[in-house]
Amino acid sequence: MIAPVLHGRKKEDAVMSKLLELVERKEAKIAVIGLGYVGLPVAACLADAGFSVTGVDLKADRLARIAKGECPIEGEEPGLAPMITKVVAEKKLVVTNDYKNLADVDIVLIDVDTPVEADNKPAYKALRGACEALGAVMKEGILVIVESTIAPGTVDKVVAPLLEKVSGKKRNEGFFLGHCPERVMPGRLLQNLTQLSRVCGGSTPETAKAMVALYRSIVKGDLDEADCVTAELVKTAENTYRDVNIAFANELAMICESSGGKFLRVRELVNKSPGRNVLLSGAGVGGHCITKDPWLLAHGAPGLDTKVIAAARARNDGMPAHVLSLVESGLAEAGKKLAGAKLAILGFSYLEDSDDTRHAPTEYFLGHAKAAGVECVVHDPYVEEFKGDLWKVLEGADAAVVMVAHTAYRSLDLHAVASKLRTKVFVDARHVFDVGAARAAGLVVRSLGNAVAAKDGVST
Ligand SMILES: NC(=O)c1ccc[n+]([C@@H]2O[C@H](COP(=O)([O-])OP(=O)(O)OC[C@H]3O[C@@H](n4cnc5c(N)ncnc54)[C@H](O)[C@@H]3O)[C@@H](O)[C@H]2O)c1
């Protein structure tokens, strides 16, 4: 019997059901482009679930470490290093910088960095580079899923046209396209990846269904089918929501300082009111995501004056300078000027117990301090450059400034800290230390969100 020729949607449906079968049997060949904080754990998880995964990156040192079964991500990442060692040894995960090795893959995940330019517009150099290189080799019927965070409209306006142009194939015919943004956070990469819910935005409903089948092999949380623009909006909105809420907490902390309050106590009592959840204030917002995702969301409506987003970004970007003003105030109480002072800075990464230094508030603090004629010596147990002896960093400094709430700092003996300092000023920008206890150790204390007048020993 002659096989019937498949026309129109029937052909696409047949391609999709073949793909679904391959996914169900874990026989789909998968590639992950970009092996950073997001792509590497995803590649490892899919390989651990039984798929053959090819990881692609441009960084030779990163590829070499992964090929040896090593995890190039420092910091506390429970379970990740042993998983990489295992899947590399089993040859379920192989890595390359050569896109030609992707010619026979069935599904590609794109996990490259998507920063913004100096003018806050999306900088899609990596995304475009990945699409161009992939488009040149991708086979008929491939499913391409962008996991990187992107501005609303990017799949339709950037990714699809580029892949179509380079490959000569049409979306929803010669290839299928989806957007499944990641929700991981350094420090909990595997846990977030496997437990949190995901939005599976497909260019067609069938594509979304195939994505759900794929992610079900590694994700325990909900997998919600959607279209691509909904997925783009959800991801950028959830990070913008966080940025705006942190900005409110930071502004409230500054109001507490000026009006005689204590932020933690005010927050605790506000949060007793139903539906309120004031976040923690801090030394600033860093990382690759929250600092730029609000601008990606804003890019979805180029003509709109996104005032709330801009104000939140400005408040959070202003926090390192505010911390420096707390240092200045503490030094003044101790009879010392800011210019010419020497500071011991505790913490450089943007997040506690992580090695991720992207857009770290400490970096901006150091810039402000330098401009003010202040010398800074930095310590961070997770960042190679600053891993030295904490006590040597504290020795002879005019103030210790806690910029990151690393676990290693939480149990610091404040009497010992005071004994090392030349001028006994202690600035806590992360709500780590009890103000009363720090004062009892003989320190002049400035604690973010605490009015200086609130000198009693009430626990903060
Ligand atoms: N870091 C997070 O916590 C997090 C969380 C959720 C979502 N995201 C999003 O995920 C995406 C990736 O973030 P990340 O933190 O993993 O970034 P990253 O910088 O750690 O990793 C990106 C990797 O992509 C590689 N790369 C760049 N261009 C490439 C190309 N053309 N071909 C192959 N490799 C290329 C880079 O060398 C790098 O190793 C971003 O869009 C980010 O917004 C990040």
XYZ file of N, CA, C and O in Angstrom, residues 36-39 111-116 120 147-151 181-186 189 192 235-244 246 285-298 309 313 316-317 350-351 356-361 364:
248
model
N 25.600 28.357 31.681
C 25.839 29.199 32.854
C 25.037 28.717 34.045
O 24.747 27.527 34.174
N 24.658 29.651 34.900
C 23.913 29.311 36.117
C 22.609 28.590 35.796
O 22.132 27.794 36.595
N 22.024 28.883 34.642
C 20.738 28.286 34.283
C 20.931 27.063 33.386
O 20.414 25.982 33.659
N 21.686 27.228 32.307
C 21.799 26.156 31.318
C 22.476 24.904 31.845
O 22.048 23.780 31.517
N 19.830 29.102 26.601
C 20.004 29.627 27.962
C 21.138 30.650 28.028
O 21.921 30.650 28.982
N 21.229 31.485 27.024
C 22.317 32.473 27.022
C 21.907 33.706 27.833
O 20.736 33.899 28.154
N 22.894 34.523 28.170
C 22.644 35.732 28.952
C 21.888 36.763 28.098
O 22.128 36.870 26.894
N 20.992 37.501 28.758
C 20.200 38.513 28.039
C 20.211 39.819 28.845
O 19.201 40.184 29.457
N 21.338 40.501 28.868
C 21.431 41.736 29.667
C 20.729 42.910 28.981
O 20.070 42.730 27.950
N 20.857 44.095 29.558
C 20.374 45.299 28.874
C 21.570 46.207 28.593
O 22.607 46.118 29.253
N 19.270 50.770 28.926
C 18.258 49.838 29.438
C 17.453 49.104 28.360
O 16.472 48.435 28.669
N 14.837 29.588 26.966
C 14.650 29.621 28.426
C 15.134 30.952 28.993
O 14.739 31.339 30.094
N 16.015 31.630 28.265
C 16.516 32.932 28.721
C 15.343 33.879 28.940
O 14.310 33.764 28.272
N 15.521 34.823 29.846
C 14.483 35.828 30.085
C 14.527 36.861 28.963
O 15.600 37.386 28.637
N 13.368 37.149 28.391
C 13.324 38.051 27.224
C 12.140 39.019 27.335
O 11.147 38.715 27.992
N 12.261 40.152 26.678
C 11.195 41.162 26.694
C 9.965 40.630 25.976
O 10.082 39.838 25.034
N 10.507 30.233 30.438
C 11.489 30.949 31.260
C 11.852 30.181 32.527
O 11.015 29.492 33.098
N 13.107 30.327 32.938
C 13.620 29.668 34.136
C 13.293 30.489 35.372
O 13.200 31.709 35.317
N 13.155 29.781 36.503
C 12.860 30.478 37.764
C 13.918 30.192 38.822
O 13.669 30.400 40.009
N 15.085 29.715 38.407
C 16.088 29.316 39.403
C 16.736 30.519 40.069
O 16.653 31.645 39.576
N 17.386 30.236 41.182
C 18.159 31.250 41.889
C 19.458 30.599 42.346
O 19.419 29.458 42.846
N 20.600 31.278 42.161
C 21.844 30.699 42.649
C 21.715 30.314 44.124
O 21.095 31.034 44.912
N 19.810 26.072 42.802
C 19.569 25.845 41.375
C 18.766 24.577 41.129
O 17.728 24.607 40.470
N 15.164 24.637 42.845
C 14.209 25.482 42.112
C 13.826 24.849 40.785
O 12.665 24.830 40.403
N 7.370 36.002 33.190
C 8.720 35.988 33.767
C 9.226 37.396 34.098
O 9.734 37.651 35.200
N 9.082 38.293 33.160
C 9.600 39.642 33.425
C 8.757 40.329 34.502
O 9.286 41.110 35.303
N 7.464 40.007 34.553
C 6.604 40.623 35.579
C 6.951 40.090 36.963
O 6.982 40.855 37.933
N 7.242 38.796 37.087
C 7.502 38.270 38.438
C 8.788 38.866 39.017
O 8.857 39.134 40.219
N 9.766 39.109 38.182
C 10.997 39.722 38.707
C 10.828 41.223 38.949
O 11.432 41.786 39.862
N 9.998 41.861 38.140
C 9.726 43.282 38.363
C 8.947 43.466 39.666
O 9.219 44.386 40.451
N 8.013 42.578 39.897
C 7.228 42.602 41.141
C 8.189 42.573 42.345
O 8.039 43.325 43.303
N 9.193 41.709 42.252
C 10.159 41.594 43.357
C 10.975 42.877 43.505
O 11.198 43.366 44.607
N 11.412 43.416 42.378
C 12.228 44.631 42.427
C 11.442 45.784 43.064
O 11.954 46.503 43.923
N 10.183 45.928 42.637
C 9.342 47.014 43.152
C 9.114 46.822 44.658
O 9.175 47.782 45.438
N 11.066 45.172 46.799
C 12.318 45.438 47.526
C 12.523 46.948 47.633
O 12.942 47.460 48.671
N 20.190 45.748 45.136
C 19.745 44.572 44.376
C 20.800 44.261 43.320
O 21.244 45.157 42.604
N 21.206 42.996 43.243
C 22.210 42.632 42.237
C 21.786 41.413 41.452
O 20.604 41.055 41.419
N 22.753 40.790 40.804
C 22.475 39.588 40.026
C 22.178 39.916 38.576
O 22.001 41.079 38.205
N 22.097 38.861 37.795
C 21.870 39.040 36.362
C 20.405 39.317 36.049
O 20.080 39.793 34.971
N 19.498 39.035 36.998
C 18.065 39.044 36.634
C 17.305 40.282 37.084
O 16.820 41.053 36.265
N 17.198 40.481 38.413
C 16.287 41.530 38.913
C 16.761 42.911 38.475
O 15.958 43.837 38.343
N 18.048 43.061 38.255
C 18.561 44.384 37.864
C 18.163 44.758 36.438
O 18.191 45.929 36.082
N 17.811 43.759 35.614
C 17.499 44.116 34.224
C 16.132 43.643 33.734
O 15.588 44.194 32.793
N 15.562 42.633 34.405
C 14.265 42.135 33.930
C 13.163 43.199 33.966
O 12.290 43.206 33.068
N 13.167 44.127 34.955
C 12.153 45.198 34.890
C 12.273 46.025 33.611
O 11.257 46.444 33.040
N 13.503 46.230 33.143
C 13.670 46.992 31.895
C 13.208 46.174 30.698
O 12.684 46.727 29.726
N 13.394 44.846 30.769
C 12.889 43.993 29.679
C 11.360 44.065 29.638
O 10.762 44.167 28.560
N 10.723 44.041 30.824
C 9.262 44.159 30.856
C 8.837 45.504 30.255
O 7.929 45.559 29.418
N 9.512 46.567 30.676
C 9.165 47.908 30.174
C 9.298 47.973 28.657
O 8.531 48.675 27.986
N 8.317 51.272 37.516
C 9.506 50.434 37.276
C 10.771 51.278 37.410
O 11.736 50.883 38.073
N 13.772 50.870 40.292
C 15.158 50.628 39.890
C 16.072 51.694 40.500
O 17.157 51.410 40.988
N 16.540 51.136 44.311
C 17.419 50.001 44.619
C 18.863 50.280 44.191
O 19.806 49.916 44.895
N 19.027 50.938 43.067
C 20.386 51.301 42.630
C 21.028 52.314 43.575
O 22.255 52.438 43.623
N 26.538 39.113 45.066
C 25.283 39.857 45.207
C 24.308 39.158 46.148
O 23.340 39.758 46.612
N 24.604 37.865 46.451
C 23.667 37.037 47.201
C 24.421 36.254 48.260
O 25.556 35.839 48.025
N 28.139 34.414 42.847
C 27.676 35.240 41.722
C 27.917 36.723 42.037
O 27.351 37.263 42.987
N 28.748 37.349 41.238
C 29.128 38.745 41.526
C 28.503 39.732 40.536
O 28.833 40.922 40.559
N 27.617 39.248 39.685
C 27.085 40.141 38.646
C 26.243 41.266 39.257
O 25.339 41.021 40.041
N 26.590 42.480 38.911
C 25.898 43.676 39.418
C 25.817 43.677 40.945
O 24.806 44.102 41.523
N 26.863 43.192 41.587
C 26.839 43.119 43.049
C 26.800 44.526 43.645
O 27.586 45.396 43.247
N 25.903 44.795 44.608
C 25.867 46.114 45.246
C 27.224 46.545 45.792
O 27.559 47.731 45.763
N 29.256 48.562 43.377
C 28.827 49.965 43.263
C 29.225 50.746 44.521
O 29.628 51.907 44.438
